[in-house]
PDB file of C-alpha atoms in Angstrom:
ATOM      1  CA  UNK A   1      -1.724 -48.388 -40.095  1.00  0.00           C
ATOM      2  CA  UNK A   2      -5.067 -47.715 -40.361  1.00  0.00           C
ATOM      3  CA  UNK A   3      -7.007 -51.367 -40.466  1.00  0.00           C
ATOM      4  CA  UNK A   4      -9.900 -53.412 -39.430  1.00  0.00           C
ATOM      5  CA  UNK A   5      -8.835 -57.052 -37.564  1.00  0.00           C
ATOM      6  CA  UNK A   6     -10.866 -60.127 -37.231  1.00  0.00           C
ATOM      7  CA  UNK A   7     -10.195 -63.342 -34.554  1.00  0.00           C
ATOM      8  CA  UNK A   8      -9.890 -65.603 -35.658  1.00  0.00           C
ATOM      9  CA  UNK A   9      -9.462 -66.203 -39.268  1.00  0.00           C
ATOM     10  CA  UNK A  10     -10.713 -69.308 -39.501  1.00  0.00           C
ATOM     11  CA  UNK A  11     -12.711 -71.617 -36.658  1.00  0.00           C
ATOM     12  CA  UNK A  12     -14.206 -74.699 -37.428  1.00  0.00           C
ATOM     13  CA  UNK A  13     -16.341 -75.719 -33.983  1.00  0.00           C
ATOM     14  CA  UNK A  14     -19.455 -78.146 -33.599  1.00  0.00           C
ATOM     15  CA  UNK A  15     -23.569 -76.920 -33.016  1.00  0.00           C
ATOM     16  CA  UNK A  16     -24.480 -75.777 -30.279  1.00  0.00           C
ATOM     17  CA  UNK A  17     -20.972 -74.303 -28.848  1.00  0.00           C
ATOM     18  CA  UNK A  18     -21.261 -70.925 -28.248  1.00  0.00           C
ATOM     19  CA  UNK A  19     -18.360 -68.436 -30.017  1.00  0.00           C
ATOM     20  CA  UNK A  20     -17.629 -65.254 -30.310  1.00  0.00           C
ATOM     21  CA  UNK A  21     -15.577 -63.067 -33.099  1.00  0.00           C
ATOM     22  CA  UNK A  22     -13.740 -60.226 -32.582  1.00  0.00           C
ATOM     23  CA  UNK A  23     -13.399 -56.909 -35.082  1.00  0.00           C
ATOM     24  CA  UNK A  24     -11.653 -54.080 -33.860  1.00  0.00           C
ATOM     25  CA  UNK A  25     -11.010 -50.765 -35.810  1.00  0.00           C
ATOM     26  CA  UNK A  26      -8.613 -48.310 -35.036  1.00  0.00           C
ATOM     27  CA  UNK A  27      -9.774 -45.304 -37.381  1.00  0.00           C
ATOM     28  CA  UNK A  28     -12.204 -43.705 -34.874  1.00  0.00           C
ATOM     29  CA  UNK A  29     -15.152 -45.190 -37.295  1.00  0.00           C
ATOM     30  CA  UNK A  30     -18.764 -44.117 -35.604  1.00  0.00           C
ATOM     31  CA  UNK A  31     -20.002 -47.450 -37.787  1.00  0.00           C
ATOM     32  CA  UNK A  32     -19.280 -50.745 -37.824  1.00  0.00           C
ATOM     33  CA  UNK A  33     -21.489 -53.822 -39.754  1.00  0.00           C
ATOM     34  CA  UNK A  34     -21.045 -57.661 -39.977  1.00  0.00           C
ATOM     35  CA  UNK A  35     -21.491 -59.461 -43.256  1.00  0.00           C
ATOM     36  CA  UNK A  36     -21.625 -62.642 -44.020  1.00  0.00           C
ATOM     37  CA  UNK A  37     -21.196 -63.999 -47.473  1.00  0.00           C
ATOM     38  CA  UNK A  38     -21.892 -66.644 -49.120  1.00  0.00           C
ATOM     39  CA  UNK A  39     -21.388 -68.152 -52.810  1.00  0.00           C
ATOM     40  CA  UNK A  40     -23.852 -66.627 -55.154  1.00  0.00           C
ATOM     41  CA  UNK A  41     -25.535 -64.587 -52.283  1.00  0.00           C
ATOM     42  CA  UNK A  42     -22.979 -61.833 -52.244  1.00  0.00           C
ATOM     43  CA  UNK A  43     -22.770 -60.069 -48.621  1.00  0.00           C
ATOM     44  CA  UNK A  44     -25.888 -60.083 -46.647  1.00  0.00           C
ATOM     45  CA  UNK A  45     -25.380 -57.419 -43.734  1.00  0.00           C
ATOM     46  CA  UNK A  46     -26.642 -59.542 -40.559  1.00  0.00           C
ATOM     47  CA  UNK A  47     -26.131 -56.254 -37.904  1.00  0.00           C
ATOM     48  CA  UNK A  48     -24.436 -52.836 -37.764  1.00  0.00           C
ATOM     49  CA  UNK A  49     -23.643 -50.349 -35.199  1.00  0.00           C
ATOM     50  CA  UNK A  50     -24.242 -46.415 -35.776  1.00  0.00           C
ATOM     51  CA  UNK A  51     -22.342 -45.621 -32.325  1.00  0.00           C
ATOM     52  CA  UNK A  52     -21.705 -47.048 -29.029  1.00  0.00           C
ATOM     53  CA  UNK A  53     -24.694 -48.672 -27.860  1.00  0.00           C
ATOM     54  CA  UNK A  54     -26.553 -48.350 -30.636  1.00  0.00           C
ATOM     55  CA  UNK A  55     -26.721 -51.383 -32.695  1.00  0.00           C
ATOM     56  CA  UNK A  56     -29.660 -52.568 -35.250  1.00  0.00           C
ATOM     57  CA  UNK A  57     -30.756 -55.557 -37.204  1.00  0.00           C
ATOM     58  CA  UNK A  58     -29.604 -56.178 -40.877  1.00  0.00           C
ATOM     59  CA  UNK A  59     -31.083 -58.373 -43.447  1.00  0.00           C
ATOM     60  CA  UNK A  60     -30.054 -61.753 -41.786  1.00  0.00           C
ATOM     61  CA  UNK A  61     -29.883 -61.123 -38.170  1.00  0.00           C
ATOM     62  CA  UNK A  62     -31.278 -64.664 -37.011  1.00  0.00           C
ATOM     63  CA  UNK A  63     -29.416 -66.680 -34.580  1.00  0.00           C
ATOM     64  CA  UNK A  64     -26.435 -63.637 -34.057  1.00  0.00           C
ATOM     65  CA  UNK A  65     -26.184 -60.915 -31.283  1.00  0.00           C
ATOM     66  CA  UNK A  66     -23.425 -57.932 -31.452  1.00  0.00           C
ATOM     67  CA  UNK A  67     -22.816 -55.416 -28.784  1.00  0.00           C
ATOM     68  CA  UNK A  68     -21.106 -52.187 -28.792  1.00  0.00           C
ATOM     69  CA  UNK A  69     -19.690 -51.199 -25.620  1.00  0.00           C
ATOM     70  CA  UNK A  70     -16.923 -49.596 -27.092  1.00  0.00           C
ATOM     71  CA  UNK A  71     -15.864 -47.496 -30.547  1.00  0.00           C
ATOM     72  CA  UNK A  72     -13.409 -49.447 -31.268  1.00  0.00           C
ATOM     73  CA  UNK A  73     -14.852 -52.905 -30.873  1.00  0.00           C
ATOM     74  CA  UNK A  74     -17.912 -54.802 -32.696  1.00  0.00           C
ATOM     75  CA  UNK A  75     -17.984 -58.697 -31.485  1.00  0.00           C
ATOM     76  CA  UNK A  76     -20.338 -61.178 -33.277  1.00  0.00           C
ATOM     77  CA  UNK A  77     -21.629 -63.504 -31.133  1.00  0.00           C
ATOM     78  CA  UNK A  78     -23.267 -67.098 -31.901  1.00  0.00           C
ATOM     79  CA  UNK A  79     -24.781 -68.076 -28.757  1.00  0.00           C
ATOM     80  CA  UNK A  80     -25.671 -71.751 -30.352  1.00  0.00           C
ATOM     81  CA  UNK A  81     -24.195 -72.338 -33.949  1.00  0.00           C
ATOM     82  CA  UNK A  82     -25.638 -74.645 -36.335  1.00  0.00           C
ATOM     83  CA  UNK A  83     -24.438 -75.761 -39.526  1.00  0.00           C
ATOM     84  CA  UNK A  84     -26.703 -73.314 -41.693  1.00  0.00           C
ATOM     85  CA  UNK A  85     -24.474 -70.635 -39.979  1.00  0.00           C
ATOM     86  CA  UNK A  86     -20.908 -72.180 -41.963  1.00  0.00           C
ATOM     87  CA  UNK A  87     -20.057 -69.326 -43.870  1.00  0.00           C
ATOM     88  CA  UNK A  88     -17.553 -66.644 -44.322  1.00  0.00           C
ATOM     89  CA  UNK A  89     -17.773 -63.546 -42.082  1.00  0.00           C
ATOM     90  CA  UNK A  90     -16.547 -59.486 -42.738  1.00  0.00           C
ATOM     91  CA  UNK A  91     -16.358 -56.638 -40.235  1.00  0.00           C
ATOM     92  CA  UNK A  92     -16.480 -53.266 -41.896  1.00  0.00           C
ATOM     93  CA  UNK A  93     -16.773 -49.688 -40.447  1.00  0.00           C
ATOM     94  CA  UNK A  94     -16.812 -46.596 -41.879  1.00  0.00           C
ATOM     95  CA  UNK A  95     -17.009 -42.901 -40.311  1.00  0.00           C
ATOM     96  CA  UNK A  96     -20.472 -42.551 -41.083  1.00  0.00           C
ATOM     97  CA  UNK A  97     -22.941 -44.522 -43.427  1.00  0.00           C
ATOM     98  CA  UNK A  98     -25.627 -41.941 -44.302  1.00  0.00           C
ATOM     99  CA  UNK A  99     -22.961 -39.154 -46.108  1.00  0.00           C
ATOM    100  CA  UNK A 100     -22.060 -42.384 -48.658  1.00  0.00           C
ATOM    101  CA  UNK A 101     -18.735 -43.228 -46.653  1.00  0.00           C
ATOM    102  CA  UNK A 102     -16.371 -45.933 -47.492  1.00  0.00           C
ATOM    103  CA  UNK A 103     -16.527 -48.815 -45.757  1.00  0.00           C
ATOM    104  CA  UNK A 104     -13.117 -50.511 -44.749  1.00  0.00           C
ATOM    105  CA  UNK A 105     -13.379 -54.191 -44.486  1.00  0.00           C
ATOM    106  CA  UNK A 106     -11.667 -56.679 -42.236  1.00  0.00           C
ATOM    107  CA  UNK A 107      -9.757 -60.047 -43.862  1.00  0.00           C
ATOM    108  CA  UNK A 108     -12.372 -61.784 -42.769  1.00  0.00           C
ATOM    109  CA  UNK A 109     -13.227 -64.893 -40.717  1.00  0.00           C
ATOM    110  CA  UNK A 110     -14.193 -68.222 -42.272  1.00  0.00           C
ATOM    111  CA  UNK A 111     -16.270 -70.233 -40.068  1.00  0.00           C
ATOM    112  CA  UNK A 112     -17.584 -73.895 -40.129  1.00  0.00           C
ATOM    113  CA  UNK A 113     -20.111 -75.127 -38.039  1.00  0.00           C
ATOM    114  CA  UNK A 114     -20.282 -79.106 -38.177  1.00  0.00           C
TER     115      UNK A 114
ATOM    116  CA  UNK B   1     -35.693 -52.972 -49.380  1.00  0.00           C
ATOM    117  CA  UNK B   2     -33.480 -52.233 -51.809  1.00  0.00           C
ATOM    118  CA  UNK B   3     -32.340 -54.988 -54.275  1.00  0.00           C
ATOM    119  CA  UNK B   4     -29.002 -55.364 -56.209  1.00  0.00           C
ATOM    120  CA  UNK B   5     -28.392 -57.092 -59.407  1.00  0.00           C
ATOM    121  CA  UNK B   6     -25.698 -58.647 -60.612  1.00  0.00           C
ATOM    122  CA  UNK B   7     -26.681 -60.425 -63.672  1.00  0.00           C
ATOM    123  CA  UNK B   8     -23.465 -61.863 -65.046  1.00  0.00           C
ATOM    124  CA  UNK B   9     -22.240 -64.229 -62.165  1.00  0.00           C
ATOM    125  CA  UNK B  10     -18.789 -64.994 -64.071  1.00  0.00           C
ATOM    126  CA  UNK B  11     -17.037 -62.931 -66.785  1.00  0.00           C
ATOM    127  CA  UNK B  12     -14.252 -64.590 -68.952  1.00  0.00           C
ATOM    128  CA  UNK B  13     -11.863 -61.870 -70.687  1.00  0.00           C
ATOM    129  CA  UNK B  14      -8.869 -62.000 -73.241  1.00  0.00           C
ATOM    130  CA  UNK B  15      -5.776 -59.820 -71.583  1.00  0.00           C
ATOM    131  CA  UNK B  16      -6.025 -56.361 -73.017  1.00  0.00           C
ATOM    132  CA  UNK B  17      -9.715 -56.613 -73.791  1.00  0.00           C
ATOM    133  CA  UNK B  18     -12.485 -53.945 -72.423  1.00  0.00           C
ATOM    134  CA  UNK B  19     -14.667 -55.568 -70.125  1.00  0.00           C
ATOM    135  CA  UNK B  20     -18.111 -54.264 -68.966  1.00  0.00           C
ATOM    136  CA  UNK B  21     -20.329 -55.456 -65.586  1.00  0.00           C
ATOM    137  CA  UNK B  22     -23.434 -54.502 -64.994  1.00  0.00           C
ATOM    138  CA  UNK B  23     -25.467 -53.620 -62.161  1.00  0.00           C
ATOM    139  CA  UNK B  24     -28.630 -52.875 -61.470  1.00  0.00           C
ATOM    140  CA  UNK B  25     -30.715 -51.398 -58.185  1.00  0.00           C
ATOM    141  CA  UNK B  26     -34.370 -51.307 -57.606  1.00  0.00           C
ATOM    142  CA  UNK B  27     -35.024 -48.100 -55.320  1.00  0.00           C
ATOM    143  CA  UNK B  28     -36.173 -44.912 -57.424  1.00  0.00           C
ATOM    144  CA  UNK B  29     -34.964 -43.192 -54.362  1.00  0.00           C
ATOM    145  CA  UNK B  30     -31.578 -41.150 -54.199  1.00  0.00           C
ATOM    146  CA  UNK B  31     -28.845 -43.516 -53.093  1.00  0.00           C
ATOM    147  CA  UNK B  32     -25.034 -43.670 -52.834  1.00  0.00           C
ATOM    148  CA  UNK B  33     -23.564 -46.380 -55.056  1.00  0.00           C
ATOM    149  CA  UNK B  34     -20.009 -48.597 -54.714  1.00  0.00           C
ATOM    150  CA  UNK B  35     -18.007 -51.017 -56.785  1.00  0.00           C
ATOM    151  CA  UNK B  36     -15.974 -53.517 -54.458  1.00  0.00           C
ATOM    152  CA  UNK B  37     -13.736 -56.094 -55.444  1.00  0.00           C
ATOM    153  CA  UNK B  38     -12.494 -59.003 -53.498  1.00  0.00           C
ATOM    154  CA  UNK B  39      -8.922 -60.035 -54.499  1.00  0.00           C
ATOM    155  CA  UNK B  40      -8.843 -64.551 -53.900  1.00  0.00           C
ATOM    156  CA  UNK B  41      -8.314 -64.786 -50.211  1.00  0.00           C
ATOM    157  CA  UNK B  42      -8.595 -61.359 -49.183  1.00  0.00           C
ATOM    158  CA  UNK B  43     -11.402 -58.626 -47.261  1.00  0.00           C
ATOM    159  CA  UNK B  44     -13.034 -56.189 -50.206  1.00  0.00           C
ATOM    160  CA  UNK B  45     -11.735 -53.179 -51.342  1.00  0.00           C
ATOM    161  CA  UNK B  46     -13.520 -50.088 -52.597  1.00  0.00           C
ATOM    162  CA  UNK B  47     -13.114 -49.796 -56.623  1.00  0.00           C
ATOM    163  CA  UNK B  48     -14.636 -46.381 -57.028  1.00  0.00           C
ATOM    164  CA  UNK B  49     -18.179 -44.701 -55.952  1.00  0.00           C
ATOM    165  CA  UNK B  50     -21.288 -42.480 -56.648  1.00  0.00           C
ATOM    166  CA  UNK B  51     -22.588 -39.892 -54.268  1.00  0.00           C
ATOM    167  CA  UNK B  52     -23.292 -36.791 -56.439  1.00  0.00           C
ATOM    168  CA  UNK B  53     -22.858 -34.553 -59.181  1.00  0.00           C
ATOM    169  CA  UNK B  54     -20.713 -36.251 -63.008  1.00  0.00           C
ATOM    170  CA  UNK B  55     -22.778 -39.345 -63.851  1.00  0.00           C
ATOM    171  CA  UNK B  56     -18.745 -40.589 -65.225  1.00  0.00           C
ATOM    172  CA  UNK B  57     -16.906 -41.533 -62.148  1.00  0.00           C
ATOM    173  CA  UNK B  58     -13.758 -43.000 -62.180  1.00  0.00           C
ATOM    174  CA  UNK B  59     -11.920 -45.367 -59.696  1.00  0.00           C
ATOM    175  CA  UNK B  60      -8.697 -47.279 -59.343  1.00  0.00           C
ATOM    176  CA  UNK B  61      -7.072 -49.337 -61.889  1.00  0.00           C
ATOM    177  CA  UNK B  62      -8.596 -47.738 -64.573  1.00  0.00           C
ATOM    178  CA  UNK B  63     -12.016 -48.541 -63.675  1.00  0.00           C
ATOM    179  CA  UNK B  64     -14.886 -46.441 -64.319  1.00  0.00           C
ATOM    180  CA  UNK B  65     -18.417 -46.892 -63.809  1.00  0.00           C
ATOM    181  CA  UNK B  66     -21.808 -44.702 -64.973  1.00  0.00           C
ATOM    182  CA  UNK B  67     -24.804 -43.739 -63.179  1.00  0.00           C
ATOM    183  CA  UNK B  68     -27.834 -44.187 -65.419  1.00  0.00           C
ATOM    184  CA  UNK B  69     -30.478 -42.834 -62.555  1.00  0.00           C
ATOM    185  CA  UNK B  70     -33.676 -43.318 -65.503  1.00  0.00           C
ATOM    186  CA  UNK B  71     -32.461 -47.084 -65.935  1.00  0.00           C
ATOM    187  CA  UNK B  72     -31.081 -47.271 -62.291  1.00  0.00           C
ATOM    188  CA  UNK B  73     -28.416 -49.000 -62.996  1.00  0.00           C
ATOM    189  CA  UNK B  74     -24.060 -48.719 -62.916  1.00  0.00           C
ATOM    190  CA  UNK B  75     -22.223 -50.249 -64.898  1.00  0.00           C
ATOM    191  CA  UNK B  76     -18.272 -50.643 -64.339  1.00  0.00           C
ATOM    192  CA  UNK B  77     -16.292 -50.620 -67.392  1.00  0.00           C
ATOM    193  CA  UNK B  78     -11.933 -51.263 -67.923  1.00  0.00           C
ATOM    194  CA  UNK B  79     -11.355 -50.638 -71.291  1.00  0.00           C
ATOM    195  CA  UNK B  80      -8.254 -53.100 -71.090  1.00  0.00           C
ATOM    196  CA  UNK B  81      -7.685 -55.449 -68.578  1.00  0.00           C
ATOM    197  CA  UNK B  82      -4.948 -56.800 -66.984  1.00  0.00           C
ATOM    198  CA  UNK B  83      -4.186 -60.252 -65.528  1.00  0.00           C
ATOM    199  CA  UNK B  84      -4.086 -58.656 -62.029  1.00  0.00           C
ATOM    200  CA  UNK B  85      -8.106 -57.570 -62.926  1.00  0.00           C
ATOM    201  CA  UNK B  86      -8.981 -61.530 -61.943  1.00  0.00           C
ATOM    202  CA  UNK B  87     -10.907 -60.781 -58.951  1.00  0.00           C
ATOM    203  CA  UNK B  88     -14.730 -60.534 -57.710  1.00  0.00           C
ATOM    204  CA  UNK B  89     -16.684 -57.450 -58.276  1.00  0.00           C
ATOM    205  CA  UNK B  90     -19.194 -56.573 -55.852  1.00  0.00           C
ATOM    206  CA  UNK B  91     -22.076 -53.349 -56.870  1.00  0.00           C
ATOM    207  CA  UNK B  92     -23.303 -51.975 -53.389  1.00  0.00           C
ATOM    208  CA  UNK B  93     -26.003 -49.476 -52.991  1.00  0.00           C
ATOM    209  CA  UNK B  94     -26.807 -47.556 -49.781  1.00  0.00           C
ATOM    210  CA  UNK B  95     -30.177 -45.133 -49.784  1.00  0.00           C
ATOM    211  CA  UNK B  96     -28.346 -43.013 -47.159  1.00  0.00           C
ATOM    212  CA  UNK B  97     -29.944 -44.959 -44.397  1.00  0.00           C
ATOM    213  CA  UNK B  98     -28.252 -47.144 -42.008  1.00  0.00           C
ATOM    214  CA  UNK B  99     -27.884 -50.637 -44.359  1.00  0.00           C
ATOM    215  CA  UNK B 100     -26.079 -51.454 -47.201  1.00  0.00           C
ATOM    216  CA  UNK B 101     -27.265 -53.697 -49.994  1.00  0.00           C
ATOM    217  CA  UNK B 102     -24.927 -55.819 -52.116  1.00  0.00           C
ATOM    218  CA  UNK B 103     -25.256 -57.368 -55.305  1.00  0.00           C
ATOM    219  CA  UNK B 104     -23.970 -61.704 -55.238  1.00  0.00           C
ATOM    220  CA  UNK B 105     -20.811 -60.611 -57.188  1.00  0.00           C
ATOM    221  CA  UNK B 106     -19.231 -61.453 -60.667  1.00  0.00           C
ATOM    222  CA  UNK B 107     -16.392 -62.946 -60.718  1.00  0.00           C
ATOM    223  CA  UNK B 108     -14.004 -61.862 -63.820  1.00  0.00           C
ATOM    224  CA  UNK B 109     -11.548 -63.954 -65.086  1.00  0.00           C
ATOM    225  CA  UNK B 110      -9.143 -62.656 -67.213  1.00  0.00           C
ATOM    226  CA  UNK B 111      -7.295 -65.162 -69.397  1.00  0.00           C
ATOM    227  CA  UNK B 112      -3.409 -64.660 -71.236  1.00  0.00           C
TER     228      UNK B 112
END
């Protein structure tokens, strides 16, 4: 089945504590993005990925780092988490974004920093 | 940077009713545009989208939604709704380039 998977689904951790979230595709995508969203702010794309290696800075990329070192895989990374970062997080990839592509979203990944 | 308006945050419907949410962009430029809707609980799905060509595009569900490129907006329409409709509907807009733009959502809630 073609799908996008987040780990974990939910984490609830304290500032300061490093984490990491997984997204894995298996549909080949060339592009993959991380969202986060949050009520009355819609989705605000924080980085995306047009290949391996290749990763740029979306509207809210502030206090997250991503690396692609492989297709398939597009962690989010929150070297030190505070509180302003509590909020619910999407993978999505897509074949390509330029051409208008669908994007394919993951179930998502609640997180709460205290 | 492109901008994405949503101005109806929450829509209350009757069952059966036609329903309308609008959405507006700010680029003049040429851009792809997407309806998404987020089921309670769940990632978003794609609704339906604009890339070229019939300004009319239709989606699942019954949804449709119309590029108006002078007023730049897209509008999704159901001309009855269902109970199953309840949901949040997210208007996207990509110029083509590497980011996507999405409007805060409206949340329709449709009522027996």
């Amino acid at each position: 089945e073609a799908q996008v998977t987040q780990n974990p689904r939910y984490l609830i951790t304290v500032t300061g504590k490093k984490l990491t979230v997984t997204c894995s595709q298996n549909m080949n995508h060339e592009y993959m993005s991380w969202y986060r969203q949050d009520p009355g702010l819609g989705l605000r794309q924080i980085y995306y990925s047009m290949n391996v290696e290749v990763t740029d800075k979306g509207d809210v990329p502030e206090g997250y780092k991503v690396s692609r070192k492989e297709k398939r895989n597009f962690p989010l990374i929150l070297e030190s988490p505070s509180p302003n970062q509590t909020s619910l997080y999407f993978c999505a990839s897509s074949l390509a974004i330029g051409l208008g592509d669908t994007q394919y979203f993951g179930p998502g990944t609640r997180l709460t920093v205290l | 940077a492109q901008s994405v308006t949503q101005l109806d945050s929450q829509v209350p419907v009757f069952e059966e009713a036609p329903v309308e949410l609008r959405c507006n962009y700010s680029s003049s430029v040429s851009v792809y545009l997407f309806w998404y809707v987020q089921y309670p609980n769940q990632g978003l799905q794609l609704l339906l989208k604009y890339l070229s060509g019939s300004t009319l595009v239709k989606g699942i569900n019954g949804f449709e939604a119309e590029f108006n490129k002078s007023q730049t907006s897209f509008h999704l329409r159901k001309p009855s709704v269902h109970i199953s409709d309840t949901a949040e509907y997210f208007c996207a807009v990509s110029e083509g380039s590497n980011k996507f733009y999405f409007g805060s959502g409206t949340k329709l809630n449709v009522k027996p």
